[in-house]
Tab-separated table of C-alpha atoms in Angstrom:
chain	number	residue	atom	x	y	z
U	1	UNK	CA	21.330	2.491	-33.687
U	2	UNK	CA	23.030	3.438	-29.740
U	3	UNK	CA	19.601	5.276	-29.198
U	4	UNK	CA	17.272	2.048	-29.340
U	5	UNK	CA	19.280	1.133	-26.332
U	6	UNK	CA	18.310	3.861	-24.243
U	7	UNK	CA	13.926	4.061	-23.940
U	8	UNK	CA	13.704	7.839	-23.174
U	9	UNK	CA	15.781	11.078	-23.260
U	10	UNK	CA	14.095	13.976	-21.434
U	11	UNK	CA	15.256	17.185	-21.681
U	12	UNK	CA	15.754	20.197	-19.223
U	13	UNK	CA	16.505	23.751	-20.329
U	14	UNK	CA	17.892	26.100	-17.354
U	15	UNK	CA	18.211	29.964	-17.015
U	16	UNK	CA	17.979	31.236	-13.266
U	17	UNK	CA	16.005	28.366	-11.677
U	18	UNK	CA	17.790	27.437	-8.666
U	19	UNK	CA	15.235	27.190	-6.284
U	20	UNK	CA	12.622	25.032	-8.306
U	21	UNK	CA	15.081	22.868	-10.353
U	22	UNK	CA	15.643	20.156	-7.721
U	23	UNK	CA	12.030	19.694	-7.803
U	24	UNK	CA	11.923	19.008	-11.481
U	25	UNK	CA	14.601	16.292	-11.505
U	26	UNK	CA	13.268	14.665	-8.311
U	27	UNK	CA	10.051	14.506	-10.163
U	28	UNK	CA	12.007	13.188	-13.162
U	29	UNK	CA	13.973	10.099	-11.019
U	30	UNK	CA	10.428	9.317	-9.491
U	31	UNK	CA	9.726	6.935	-12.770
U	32	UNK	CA	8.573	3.436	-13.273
U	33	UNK	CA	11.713	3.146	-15.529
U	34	UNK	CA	15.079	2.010	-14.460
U	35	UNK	CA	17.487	4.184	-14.022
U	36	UNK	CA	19.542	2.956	-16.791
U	37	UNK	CA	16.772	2.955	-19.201
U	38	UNK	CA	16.361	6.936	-19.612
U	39	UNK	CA	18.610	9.665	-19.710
U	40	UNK	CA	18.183	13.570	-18.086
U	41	UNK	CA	19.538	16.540	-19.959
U	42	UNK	CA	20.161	19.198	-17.847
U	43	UNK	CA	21.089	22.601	-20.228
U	44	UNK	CA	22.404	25.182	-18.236
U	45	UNK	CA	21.572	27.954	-20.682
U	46	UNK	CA	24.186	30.422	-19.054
U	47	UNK	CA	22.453	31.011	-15.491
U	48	UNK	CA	24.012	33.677	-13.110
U	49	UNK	CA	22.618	32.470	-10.127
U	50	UNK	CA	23.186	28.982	-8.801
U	51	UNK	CA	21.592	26.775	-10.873
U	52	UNK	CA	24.463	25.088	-12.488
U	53	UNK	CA	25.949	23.856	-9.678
U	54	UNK	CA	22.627	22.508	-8.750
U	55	UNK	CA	22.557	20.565	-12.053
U	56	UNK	CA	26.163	19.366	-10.995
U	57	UNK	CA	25.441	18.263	-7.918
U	58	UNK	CA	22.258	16.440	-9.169
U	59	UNK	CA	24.631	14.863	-11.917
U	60	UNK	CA	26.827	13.837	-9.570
U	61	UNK	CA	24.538	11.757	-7.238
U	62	UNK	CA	22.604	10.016	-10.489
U	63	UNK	CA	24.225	8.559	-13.504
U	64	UNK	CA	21.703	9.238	-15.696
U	65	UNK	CA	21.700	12.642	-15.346
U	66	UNK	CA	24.166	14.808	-17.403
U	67	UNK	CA	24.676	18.658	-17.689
U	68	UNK	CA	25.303	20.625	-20.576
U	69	UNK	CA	26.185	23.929	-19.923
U	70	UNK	CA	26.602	26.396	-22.414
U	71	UNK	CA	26.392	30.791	-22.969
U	72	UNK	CA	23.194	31.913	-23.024
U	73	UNK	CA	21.201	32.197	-26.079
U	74	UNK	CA	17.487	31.101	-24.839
U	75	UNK	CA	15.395	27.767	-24.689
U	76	UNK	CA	15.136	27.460	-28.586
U	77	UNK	CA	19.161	26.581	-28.454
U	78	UNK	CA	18.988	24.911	-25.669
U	79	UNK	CA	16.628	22.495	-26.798
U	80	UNK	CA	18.325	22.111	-30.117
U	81	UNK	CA	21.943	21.318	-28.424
U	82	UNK	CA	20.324	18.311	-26.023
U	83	UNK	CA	18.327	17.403	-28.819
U	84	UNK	CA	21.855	16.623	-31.038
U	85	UNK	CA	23.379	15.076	-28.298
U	86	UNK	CA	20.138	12.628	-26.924
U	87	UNK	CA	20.204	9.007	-27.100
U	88	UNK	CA	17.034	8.092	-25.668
U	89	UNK	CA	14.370	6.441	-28.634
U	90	UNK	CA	11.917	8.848	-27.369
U	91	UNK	CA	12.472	12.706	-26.242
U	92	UNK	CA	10.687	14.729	-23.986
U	93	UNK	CA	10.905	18.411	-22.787
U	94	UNK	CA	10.151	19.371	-19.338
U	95	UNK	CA	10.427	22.849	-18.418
U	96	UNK	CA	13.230	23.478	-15.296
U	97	UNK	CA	10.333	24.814	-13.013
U	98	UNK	CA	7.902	22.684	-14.149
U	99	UNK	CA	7.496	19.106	-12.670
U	100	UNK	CA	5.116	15.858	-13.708
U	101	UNK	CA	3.714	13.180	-11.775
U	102	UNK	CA	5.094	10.220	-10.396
U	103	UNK	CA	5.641	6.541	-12.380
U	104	UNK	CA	4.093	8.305	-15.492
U	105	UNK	CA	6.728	8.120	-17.847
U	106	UNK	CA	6.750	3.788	-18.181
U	107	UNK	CA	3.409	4.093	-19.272
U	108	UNK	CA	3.754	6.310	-21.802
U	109	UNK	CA	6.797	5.119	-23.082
U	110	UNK	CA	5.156	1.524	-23.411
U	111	UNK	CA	2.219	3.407	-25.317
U	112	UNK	CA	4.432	4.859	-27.825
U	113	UNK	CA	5.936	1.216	-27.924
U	114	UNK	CA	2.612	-0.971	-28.409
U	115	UNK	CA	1.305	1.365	-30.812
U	116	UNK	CA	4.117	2.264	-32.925
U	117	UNK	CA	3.564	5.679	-32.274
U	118	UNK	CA	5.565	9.005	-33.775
U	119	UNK	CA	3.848	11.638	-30.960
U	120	UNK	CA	2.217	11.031	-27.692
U	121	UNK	CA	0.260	13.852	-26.151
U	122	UNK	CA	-0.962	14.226	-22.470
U	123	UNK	CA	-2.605	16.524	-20.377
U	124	UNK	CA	-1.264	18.960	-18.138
U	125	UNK	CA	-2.143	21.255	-15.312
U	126	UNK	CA	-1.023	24.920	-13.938
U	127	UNK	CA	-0.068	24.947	-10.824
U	128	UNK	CA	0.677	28.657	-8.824
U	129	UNK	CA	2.967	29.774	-6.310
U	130	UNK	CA	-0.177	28.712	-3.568
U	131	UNK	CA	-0.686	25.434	-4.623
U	132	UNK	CA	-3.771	25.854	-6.096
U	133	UNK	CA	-4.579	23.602	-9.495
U	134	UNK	CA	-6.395	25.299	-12.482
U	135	UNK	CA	-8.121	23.289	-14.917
U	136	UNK	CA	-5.711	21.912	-17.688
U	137	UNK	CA	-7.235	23.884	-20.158
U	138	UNK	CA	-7.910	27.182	-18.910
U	139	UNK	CA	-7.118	29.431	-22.075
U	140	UNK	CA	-8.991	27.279	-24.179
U	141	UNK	CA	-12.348	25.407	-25.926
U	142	UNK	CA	-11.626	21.521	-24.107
U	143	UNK	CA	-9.064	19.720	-25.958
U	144	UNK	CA	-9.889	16.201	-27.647
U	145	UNK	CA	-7.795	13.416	-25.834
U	146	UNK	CA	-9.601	10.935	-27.467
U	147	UNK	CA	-7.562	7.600	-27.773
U	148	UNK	CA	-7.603	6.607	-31.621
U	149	UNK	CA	-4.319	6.710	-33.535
U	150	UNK	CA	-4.701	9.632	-36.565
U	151	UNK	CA	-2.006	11.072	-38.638
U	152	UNK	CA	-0.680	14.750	-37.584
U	153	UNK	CA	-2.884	17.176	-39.803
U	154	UNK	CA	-6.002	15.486	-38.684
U	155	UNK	CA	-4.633	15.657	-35.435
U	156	UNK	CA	-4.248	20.137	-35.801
U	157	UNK	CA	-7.326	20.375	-36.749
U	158	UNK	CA	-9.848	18.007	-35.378
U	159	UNK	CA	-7.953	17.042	-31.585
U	160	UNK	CA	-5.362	19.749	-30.723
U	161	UNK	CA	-7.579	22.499	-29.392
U	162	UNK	CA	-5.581	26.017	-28.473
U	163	UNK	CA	-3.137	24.316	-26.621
U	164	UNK	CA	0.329	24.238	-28.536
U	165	UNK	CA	3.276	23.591	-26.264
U	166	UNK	CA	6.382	21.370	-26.781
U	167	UNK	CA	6.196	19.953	-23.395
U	168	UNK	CA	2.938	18.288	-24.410
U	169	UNK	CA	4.322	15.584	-26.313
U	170	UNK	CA	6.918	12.449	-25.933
U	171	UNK	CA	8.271	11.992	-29.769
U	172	UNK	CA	10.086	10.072	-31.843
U	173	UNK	CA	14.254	10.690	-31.711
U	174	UNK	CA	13.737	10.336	-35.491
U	175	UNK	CA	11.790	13.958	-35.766
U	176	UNK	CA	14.827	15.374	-33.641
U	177	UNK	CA	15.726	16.528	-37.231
U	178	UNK	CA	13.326	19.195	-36.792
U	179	UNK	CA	15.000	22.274	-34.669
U	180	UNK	CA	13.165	24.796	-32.590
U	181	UNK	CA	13.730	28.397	-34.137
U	182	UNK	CA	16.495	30.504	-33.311
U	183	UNK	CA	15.651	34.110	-31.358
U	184	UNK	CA	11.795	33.254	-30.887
U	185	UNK	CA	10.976	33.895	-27.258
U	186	UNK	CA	7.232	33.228	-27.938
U	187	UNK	CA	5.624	30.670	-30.296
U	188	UNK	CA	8.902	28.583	-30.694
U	189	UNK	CA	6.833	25.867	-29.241
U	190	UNK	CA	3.773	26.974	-31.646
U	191	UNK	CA	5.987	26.884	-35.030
U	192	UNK	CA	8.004	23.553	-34.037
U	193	UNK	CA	4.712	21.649	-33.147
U	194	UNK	CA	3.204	22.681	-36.380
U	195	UNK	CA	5.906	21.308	-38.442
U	196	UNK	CA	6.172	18.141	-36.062
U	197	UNK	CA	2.413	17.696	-37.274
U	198	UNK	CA	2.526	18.021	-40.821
U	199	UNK	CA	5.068	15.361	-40.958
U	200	UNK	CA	3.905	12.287	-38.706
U	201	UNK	CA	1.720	9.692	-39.443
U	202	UNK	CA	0.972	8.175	-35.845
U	203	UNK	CA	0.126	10.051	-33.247
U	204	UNK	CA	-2.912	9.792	-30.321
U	205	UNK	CA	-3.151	11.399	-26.891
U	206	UNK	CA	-3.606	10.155	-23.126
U	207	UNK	CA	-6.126	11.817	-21.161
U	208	UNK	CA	-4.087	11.436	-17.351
U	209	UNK	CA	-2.416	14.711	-16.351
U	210	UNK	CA	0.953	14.233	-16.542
U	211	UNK	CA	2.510	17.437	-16.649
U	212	UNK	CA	2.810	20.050	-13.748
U	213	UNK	CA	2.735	23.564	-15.119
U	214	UNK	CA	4.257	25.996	-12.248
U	215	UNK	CA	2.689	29.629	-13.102
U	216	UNK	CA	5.247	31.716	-10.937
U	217	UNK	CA	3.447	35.088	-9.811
U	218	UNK	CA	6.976	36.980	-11.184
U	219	UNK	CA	7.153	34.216	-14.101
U	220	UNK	CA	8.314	36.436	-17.322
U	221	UNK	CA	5.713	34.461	-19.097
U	222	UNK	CA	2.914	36.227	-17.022
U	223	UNK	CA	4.541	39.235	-15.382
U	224	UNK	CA	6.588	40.619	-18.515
U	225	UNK	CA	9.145	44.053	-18.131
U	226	UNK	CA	8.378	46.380	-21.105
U	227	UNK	CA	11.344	45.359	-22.989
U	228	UNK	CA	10.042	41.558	-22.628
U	229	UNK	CA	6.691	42.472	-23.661
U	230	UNK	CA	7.845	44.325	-26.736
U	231	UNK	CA	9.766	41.429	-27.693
U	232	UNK	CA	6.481	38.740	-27.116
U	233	UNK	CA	4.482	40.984	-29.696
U	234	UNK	CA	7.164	40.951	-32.431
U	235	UNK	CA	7.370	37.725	-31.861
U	236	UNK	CA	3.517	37.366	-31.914
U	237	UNK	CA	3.593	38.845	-35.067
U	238	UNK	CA	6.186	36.527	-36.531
U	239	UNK	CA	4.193	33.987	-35.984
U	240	UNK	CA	1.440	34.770	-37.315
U	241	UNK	CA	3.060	35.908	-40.510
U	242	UNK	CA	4.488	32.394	-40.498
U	243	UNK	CA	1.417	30.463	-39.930
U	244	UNK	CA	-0.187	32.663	-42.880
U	245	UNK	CA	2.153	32.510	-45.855
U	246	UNK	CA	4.386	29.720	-44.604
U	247	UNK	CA	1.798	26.883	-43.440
U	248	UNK	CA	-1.414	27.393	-44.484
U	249	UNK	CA	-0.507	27.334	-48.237
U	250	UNK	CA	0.606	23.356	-47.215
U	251	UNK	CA	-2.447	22.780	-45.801
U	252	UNK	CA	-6.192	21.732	-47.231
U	253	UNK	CA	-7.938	22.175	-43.598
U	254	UNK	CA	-7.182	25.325	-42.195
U	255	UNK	CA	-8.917	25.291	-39.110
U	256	UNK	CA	-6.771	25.141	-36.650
U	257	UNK	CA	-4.582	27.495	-38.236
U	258	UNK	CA	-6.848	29.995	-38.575
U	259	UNK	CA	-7.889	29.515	-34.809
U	260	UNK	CA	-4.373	30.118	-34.171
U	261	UNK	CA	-3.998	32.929	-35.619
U	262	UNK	CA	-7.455	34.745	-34.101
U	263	UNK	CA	-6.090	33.781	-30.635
U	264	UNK	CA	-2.907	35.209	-31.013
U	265	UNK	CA	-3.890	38.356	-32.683
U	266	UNK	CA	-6.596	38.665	-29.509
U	267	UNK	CA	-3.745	38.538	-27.758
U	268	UNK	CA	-2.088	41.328	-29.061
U	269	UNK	CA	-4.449	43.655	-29.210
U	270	UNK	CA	-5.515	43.250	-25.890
U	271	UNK	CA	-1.828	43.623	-24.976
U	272	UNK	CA	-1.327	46.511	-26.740
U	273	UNK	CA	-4.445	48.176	-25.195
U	274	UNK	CA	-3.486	47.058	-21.619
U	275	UNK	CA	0.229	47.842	-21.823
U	276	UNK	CA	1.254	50.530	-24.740
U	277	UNK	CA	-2.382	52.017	-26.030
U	278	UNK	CA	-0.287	54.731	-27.905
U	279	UNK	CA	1.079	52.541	-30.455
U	280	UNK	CA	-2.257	50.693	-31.047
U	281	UNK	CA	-1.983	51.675	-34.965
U	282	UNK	CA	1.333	50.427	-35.318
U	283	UNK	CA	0.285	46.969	-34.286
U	284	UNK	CA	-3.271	47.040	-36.073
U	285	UNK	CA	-1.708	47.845	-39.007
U	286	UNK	CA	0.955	45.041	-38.981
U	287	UNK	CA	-2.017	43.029	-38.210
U	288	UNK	CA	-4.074	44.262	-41.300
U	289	UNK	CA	-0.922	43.456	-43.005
U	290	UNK	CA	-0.697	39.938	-42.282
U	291	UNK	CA	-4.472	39.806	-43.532
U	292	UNK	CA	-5.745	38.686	-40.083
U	293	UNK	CA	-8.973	40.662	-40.253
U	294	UNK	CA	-11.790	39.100	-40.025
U	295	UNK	CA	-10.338	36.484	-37.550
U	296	UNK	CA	-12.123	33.490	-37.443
U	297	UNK	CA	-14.075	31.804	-34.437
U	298	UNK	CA	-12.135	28.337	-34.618
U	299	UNK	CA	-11.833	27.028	-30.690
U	300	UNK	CA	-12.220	30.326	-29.376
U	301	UNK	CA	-13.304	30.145	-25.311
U	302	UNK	CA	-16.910	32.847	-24.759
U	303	UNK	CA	-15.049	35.018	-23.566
U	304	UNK	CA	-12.922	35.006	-26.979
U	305	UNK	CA	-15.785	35.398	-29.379
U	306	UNK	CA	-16.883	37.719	-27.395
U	307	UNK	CA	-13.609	39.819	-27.791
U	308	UNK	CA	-13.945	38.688	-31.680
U	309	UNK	CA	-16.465	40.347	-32.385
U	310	UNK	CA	-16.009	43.723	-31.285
U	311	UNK	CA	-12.439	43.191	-33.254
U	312	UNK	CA	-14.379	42.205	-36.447
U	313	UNK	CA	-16.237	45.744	-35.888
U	314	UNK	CA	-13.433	47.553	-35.273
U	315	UNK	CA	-10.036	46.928	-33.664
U	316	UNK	CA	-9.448	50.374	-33.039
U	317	UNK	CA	-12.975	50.337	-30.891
U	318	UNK	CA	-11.799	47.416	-29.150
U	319	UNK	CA	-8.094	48.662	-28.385
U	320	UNK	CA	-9.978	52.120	-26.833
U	321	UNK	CA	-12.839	49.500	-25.121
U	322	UNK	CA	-10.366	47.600	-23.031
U	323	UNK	CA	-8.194	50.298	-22.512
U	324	UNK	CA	-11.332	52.371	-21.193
U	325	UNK	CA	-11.915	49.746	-19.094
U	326	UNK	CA	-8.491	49.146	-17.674
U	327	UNK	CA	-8.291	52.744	-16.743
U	328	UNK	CA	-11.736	52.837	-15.117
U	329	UNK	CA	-10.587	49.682	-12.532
């Protein structure tokens, strides 16, 4: 096939990055891989600011990196048009603001060679607007980077930890069959890496941090307008619904999924009492819905369990708790 001439295809999604994207692709050229051997996908997802012609410019100087660019309809798209178009025998996503370390990738692509692997996973770091590194796995119980080579359900359950992000991995071009979900602007990266999962046979991790994760301080991600954050806790809820009566039905060892789940519906409770207290019903009552209660204590950080419990005793009591103590600060 043309792909098994090309080693790696890595893959850029852009909305409205301009000032951090030439950062990513110089971090992308700095690679123990020659030039000819990997490919950059640049998808200008319909930016309004000057980002494209960045991505042009960068094209133009560097033969290996091409631009897509294409109306705006979100990362999930994005992802899905490079991924149709990639040649590379393995694909990676890197996230426009985002960057990774130096003479990284040879490595890992050798890895995935040696070992005949499906999925590669490596650590990561956030990174703020100071400078300042946090530890790879802030939000979470320690992941298990062990080296040994396990099939993709073991993997969930017994390695992943609460970590679930697309730009974790380096895959297979094969498992580019497997699209990212249309419309999802949270846990698209949660319901493709489950499905990646269930399906390979070969996959291990490398403990060296690879990845650079840029936290901006007006990042949507952390910093969210009200119609944003409305949209993250449908989308929360989607999820979750999906995880319940989609995959754990496949699944013997529910674990991780059930982990899942507990973390995200933390997450929107504690949302909802933060951000819009007066609909608090509305959202435990989707929850109860979804039969999330009680939520389960699988890789849950202290101060999780902690938040756990008082759910498990009453999520109204905890929605009025936090938002008591919100108001109080």
């Amino acid at each position: 096939m043309a792909y098994l001439k090309m080693k790696l295809s890595i893959i850029v999604p852009i909305y409205n990055v301009e000032p951090y994207l030439r950062r990513c692709v110089d971090s992308l050229l700095a690679q123990d891989l020659a030039e000819d051997g990997y490919e950059i996908i640049l998808v200008d997802d319909g930016s309004t600011d000057g980002s494209g012609q960045v991505a042009d410019a960068l094209a133009a100087q560097h033969t290996n990196v091409h631009v897509i660019h294409k109306k705006n309809e979100g990362v999930s798209v994005a992802r899905n048009t490079a991924m149709a178009v990639a040649k590379g025998k393995y694909v990676q996503f890197v996230d426009a603001d985002d960057y990774i370390m130096p003479n990284v990738l040879g490595e890992l692509v050798a890895k995935m060679d040696a070992e005949q692997l499906e999925m590669l996973r490596f650590n990561y770091r956030f990174v703020d607007d100071n400078g300042d590194v946090t530890h790879p796995n802030k939000y979470s119980q320690p992941d298990d980077y062990s080296d040994s080579i396990c099939d993709g359900l073991t993997f969930l359950n017994e390695r992943l930890g609460g970590g679930c992000y697309a730009w974790q991995f380096m895959f297979a071009h094969e498992l580019t069959c497997i699209n990212f979900m249309h419309g999802i602007a949270l846990g698209e990266d949660t319901y493709w890496t489950i499905q990646m999962l269930m399906r390979v046979k070969r996959i291990t991790s490398v403990d060296s941090v690879i990845y650079n994760y840029f936290v901006r301080g007006e990042s949507a991600t952390f910093n969210p307008s009200p119609a944003k954050r409305q949209k993250r806790l449908d989308d929360q809820l989607w999820i979750i619904s999906k995880m319940q009566t989609e995959f754990k039905p496949q699944m013997n060892d529910r674990r991780w999924l059930d982990g899942q789940i507990a973390n995200t519906a933390i997450s929107v409770l504690t949302t909802v009492a933060l951000h819009c207290y007066g609909e608090r019903q509305h959202y435990i009552n989707e929850l109860k819905r979804n039969k999330v209660f009680p939520i389960a204590n699988h890789h849950l950080t202290p101060s999780a369990q902690r938040k756990r419990r008082w759910i498990n005793i009453s999520p109204r009591l905890f929605c009025y708790l936090v938002h008591l103590k919100n108001k109080v600060k």
